[in-house]
Amino acid sequence: EAFGSGPPVPPLDERQCFIWSGGETAAVDYLAWYMETGQLSKYRGATESFAHGEDMNPLNSGTRLSPWLAFGCVSARKVVHEAREFERVHGQSSSTGKGSGKMGSTGARLYTELMFRDFLRFSTLSWGTSLFKIGGPFEVKGIQWDYDQEKFAKWCAGETGFPFVDAGMRELVATGYMSHLHRQCCAAFLARDLRLDWRMGAEFFES
């Protein structure tokens, strides 16, 4: 067959906080709901790691638009347009939950995150295949990488003994989803603490 079936889709887990539906209509409908219900005021951004509270931290306060953006179901430009229109009508909210003027509004934060996303995507055009080599595009040298399969298996299964890392990996295995911030932490743990070849983790995330 020209197109394979792809990897098996894990069954839905009752703890899964969100379920995506493919296509432009679903993306546009969700974006409209996101704005109409005021979810933008709760947005913190993937790189804001110091906002606290159950609903106001980056693990729970992303847009969840990333799959639709990745597949072109909705454009970053449209998301920014809707965010600016929301703030024009309803006013601005702090992007950190620490009061007005702290790091700008939630709409401005969302714009910054989308710009950073595109910056990295376009950077891959310049980096080329070096992105997939052990030293990366900056040709890092002098690191003694480990290839311990037992440590890697425990990382994949969320059995490292570090609760925050394990929670993220178990969520990924059970639901196919992990927030950007959680993914950064789990990837950093693999490379910096376990000293495992980062490409092993990258391949697992891609699977």
Short mmCIF file of C-alpha atoms in Angstrom, two decimals:
data_model
loop_
_atom_site.label_atom_id
_atom_site.label_comp_id
_atom_site.label_asym_id
_atom_site.label_seq_id
_atom_site.Cartn_x
_atom_site.Cartn_y
_atom_site.Cartn_z
CA GLU A 1 0.00 0.00 0.00
CA ALA A 2 1.13 3.53 -0.71
CA PHE A 3 0.23 4.66 2.78
CA GLY A 4 0.74 2.55 5.87
CA SER A 5 -1.66 2.55 8.79
CA GLY A 6 0.91 4.19 11.07
CA PRO A 7 1.55 3.32 14.70
CA PRO A 8 -1.34 1.90 16.72
CA VAL A 9 -3.56 4.48 18.38
CA PRO A 10 -3.73 3.96 22.15
CA PRO A 11 -7.23 3.52 23.61
CA LEU A 12 -8.71 6.60 25.23
CA ASP A 13 -7.81 7.00 28.88
CA GLU A 14 -10.52 8.34 31.20
CA ARG A 15 -7.97 10.75 32.68
CA GLN A 16 -7.26 12.33 29.28
CA CYS A 17 -8.05 16.02 29.63
CA PHE A 18 -8.60 16.74 25.95
CA ILE A 19 -9.45 14.87 22.76
CA TRP A 20 -8.68 16.32 19.34
CA SER A 21 -10.74 15.99 16.17
CA GLY A 22 -8.98 16.47 12.87
CA GLY A 23 -9.72 19.03 10.17
CA GLU A 24 -10.13 22.75 9.59
CA THR A 25 -13.74 22.88 10.81
CA ALA A 26 -12.85 21.34 14.16
CA ALA A 27 -9.86 23.69 14.50
CA VAL A 28 -11.85 26.83 13.72
CA ASP A 29 -14.71 25.76 15.99
CA TYR A 30 -12.33 25.10 18.86
CA LEU A 31 -10.54 28.42 18.35
CA ALA A 32 -13.90 30.21 18.44
CA TRP A 33 -14.86 28.37 21.63
CA TYR A 34 -11.47 29.16 23.16
CA MET A 35 -11.96 32.86 22.64
CA GLU A 36 -15.70 33.07 23.34
CA THR A 37 -15.35 31.35 26.72
CA GLY A 38 -12.47 33.57 27.82
CA GLN A 39 -9.84 30.83 27.89
CA LEU A 40 -7.27 33.28 26.55
CA SER A 41 -7.28 35.10 29.90
CA LYS A 42 -5.92 31.89 31.51
CA TYR A 43 -3.16 31.37 28.96
CA ARG A 44 0.37 31.30 30.35
CA GLY A 45 2.53 30.01 27.53
CA ALA A 46 4.90 27.11 27.22
CA THR A 47 7.92 29.10 28.36
CA GLU A 48 6.32 30.65 31.47
CA SER A 49 7.34 28.15 34.12
CA PHE A 50 6.78 30.26 37.22
CA ALA A 51 3.01 30.77 37.17
CA HIS A 52 1.35 28.90 40.00
CA GLY A 53 -2.07 27.43 40.73
CA GLU A 54 -4.11 24.50 39.47
CA ASP A 55 -5.55 26.30 36.46
CA MET A 56 -2.86 28.92 35.97
CA ASN A 57 0.28 26.89 35.37
CA PRO A 58 1.74 26.03 31.96
CA LEU A 59 0.83 22.34 32.26
CA ASN A 60 -2.87 23.20 32.28
CA SER A 61 -2.99 26.56 30.55
CA GLY A 62 -1.88 25.99 26.96
CA THR A 63 -4.15 26.51 23.96
CA ARG A 64 -3.98 22.87 22.79
CA LEU A 65 -3.95 24.20 19.22
CA SER A 66 -0.59 22.65 18.35
CA PRO A 67 -1.82 19.61 16.33
CA TRP A 68 -4.10 21.81 14.23
CA LEU A 69 -1.29 24.32 13.69
CA ALA A 70 1.14 21.54 12.76
CA PHE A 71 -1.17 20.08 10.11
CA GLY A 72 -2.22 23.44 8.69
CA CYS A 73 -5.83 23.18 9.85
CA VAL A 74 -5.56 26.69 11.28
CA SER A 75 -2.88 29.33 10.75
CA ALA A 76 -0.84 31.11 13.40
CA ARG A 77 -1.93 34.38 11.79
CA LYS A 78 -5.61 33.58 12.40
CA VAL A 79 -4.91 32.63 16.02
CA VAL A 80 -3.12 35.94 16.62
CA HIS A 81 -5.92 37.86 14.89
CA GLU A 82 -8.57 36.26 17.09
CA ALA A 83 -6.48 36.88 20.24
CA ARG A 84 -6.07 40.56 19.41
CA GLU A 85 -9.77 40.90 18.66
CA PHE A 86 -10.61 39.27 21.99
CA GLU A 87 -8.39 41.72 23.87
CA ARG A 88 -9.79 44.66 21.92
CA VAL A 89 -13.29 43.76 23.07
CA HIS A 90 -12.67 42.33 26.54
CA GLY A 91 -9.42 43.94 27.63
CA GLN A 92 -6.09 42.39 28.49
CA SER A 93 -5.08 39.92 31.21
CA SER A 94 -1.63 39.40 32.72
CA SER A 95 0.30 36.55 31.12
CA THR A 96 1.80 35.46 34.44
CA GLY A 97 -1.08 35.86 36.87
CA LYS A 98 1.11 38.28 38.83
CA GLY A 99 -0.76 41.45 38.02
CA SER A 100 -1.01 43.96 35.22
CA GLY A 101 2.15 44.79 33.35
CA LYS A 102 4.08 41.66 34.30
CA MET A 103 5.50 40.33 31.02
CA GLY A 104 2.61 41.70 28.97
CA SER A 105 -0.87 40.42 28.22
CA THR A 106 -1.94 36.85 27.51
CA GLY A 107 -2.48 37.80 23.86
CA ALA A 108 1.05 39.19 23.63
CA ARG A 109 2.42 36.05 25.27
CA LEU A 110 0.57 33.86 22.78
CA TYR A 111 1.97 35.92 19.91
CA THR A 112 5.51 35.52 21.30
CA GLU A 113 5.10 31.76 21.65
CA LEU A 114 3.84 31.42 18.08
CA MET A 115 6.74 33.53 16.81
CA PHE A 116 9.19 31.32 18.69
CA ARG A 117 7.51 28.25 17.21
CA ASP A 118 7.96 29.55 13.67
CA PHE A 119 11.52 30.67 14.40
CA LEU A 120 12.50 27.13 15.34
CA ARG A 121 10.65 25.59 12.42
CA PHE A 122 12.40 27.89 9.94
CA SER A 123 15.72 27.33 11.70
CA THR A 124 15.55 23.67 10.74
CA LEU A 125 15.81 24.73 7.09
CA SER A 126 19.18 26.28 7.89
CA TRP A 127 20.37 23.49 10.18
CA GLY A 128 19.52 20.74 7.72
CA THR A 129 20.59 17.21 8.59
CA SER A 130 22.90 18.45 11.36
CA LEU A 131 19.75 18.63 13.50
CA PHE A 132 19.73 14.84 13.68
CA LYS A 133 23.42 14.29 14.43
CA ILE A 134 24.75 13.65 17.92
CA GLY A 135 26.39 17.09 18.23
CA GLY A 136 23.36 18.90 16.85
CA PRO A 137 23.49 22.06 14.72
CA PHE A 138 26.00 23.66 17.12
CA GLU A 139 28.38 20.66 16.89
CA VAL A 140 28.57 20.11 20.65
CA LYS A 141 31.49 17.88 21.60
CA GLY A 142 33.02 16.32 24.71
CA ILE A 143 29.90 14.66 26.14
CA GLN A 144 30.11 11.00 27.02
CA TRP A 145 26.67 9.71 26.13
CA ASP A 146 25.28 6.56 27.72
CA TYR A 147 23.25 3.89 25.91
CA ASP A 148 21.96 1.93 28.92
CA GLN A 149 18.77 0.26 27.65
CA GLU A 150 17.46 -0.42 31.17
CA LYS A 151 17.61 3.27 32.14
CA PHE A 152 16.05 4.19 28.81
CA ALA A 153 13.20 1.70 29.26
CA LYS A 154 12.43 3.11 32.71
CA TRP A 155 12.39 6.65 31.30
CA CYS A 156 10.01 5.60 28.52
CA ALA A 157 7.67 3.86 30.97
CA GLY A 158 7.73 6.65 33.56
CA GLU A 159 9.55 4.55 36.15
CA THR A 160 12.59 6.73 36.89
CA GLY A 161 11.62 7.37 40.50
CA PHE A 162 11.30 11.12 39.90
CA PRO A 163 7.55 11.89 40.20
CA PHE A 164 7.38 14.92 37.89
CA VAL A 165 9.26 13.14 35.11
CA ASP A 166 7.30 9.93 35.59
CA ALA A 167 3.96 11.75 35.52
CA GLY A 168 4.77 13.31 32.16
CA MET A 169 6.00 10.11 30.56
CA ARG A 170 3.03 8.12 31.83
CA GLU A 171 0.64 10.73 30.46
CA LEU A 172 2.37 10.51 27.08
CA VAL A 173 2.15 6.72 26.99
CA ALA A 174 -1.48 6.66 28.12
CA THR A 175 -2.84 9.52 26.01
CA GLY A 176 -0.31 10.41 23.32
CA TYR A 177 -0.10 13.94 24.74
CA MET A 178 2.34 15.85 26.92
CA SER A 179 2.50 19.60 27.44
CA HIS A 180 5.43 21.54 26.00
CA LEU A 181 6.89 22.39 29.41
CA HIS A 182 6.58 18.82 30.65
CA ARG A 183 8.23 17.55 27.48
CA GLN A 184 11.14 19.94 27.98
CA CYS A 185 11.64 18.72 31.55
CA CYS A 186 11.50 15.04 30.60
CA ALA A 187 13.88 15.56 27.68
CA ALA A 188 16.32 17.50 29.86
CA PHE A 189 16.21 14.71 32.46
CA LEU A 190 17.05 12.14 29.78
CA ALA A 191 20.02 14.10 28.43
CA ARG A 192 21.37 15.92 31.48
CA ASP A 193 20.64 13.56 34.34
CA LEU A 194 20.61 10.12 32.72
CA ARG A 195 23.19 11.20 30.11
CA LEU A 196 21.44 9.08 27.51
CA ASP A 197 21.90 9.91 23.84
CA TRP A 198 19.27 12.59 23.26
CA ARG A 199 18.36 11.02 19.92
CA MET A 200 16.95 8.00 21.74
CA GLY A 201 14.46 10.26 23.48
CA ALA A 202 13.72 12.19 20.30
CA GLU A 203 12.89 8.96 18.49
CA PHE A 204 10.60 7.87 21.31
CA PHE A 205 8.75 11.20 21.23
CA GLU A 206 8.36 10.94 17.45
CA SER A 207 6.91 7.42 17.71
#
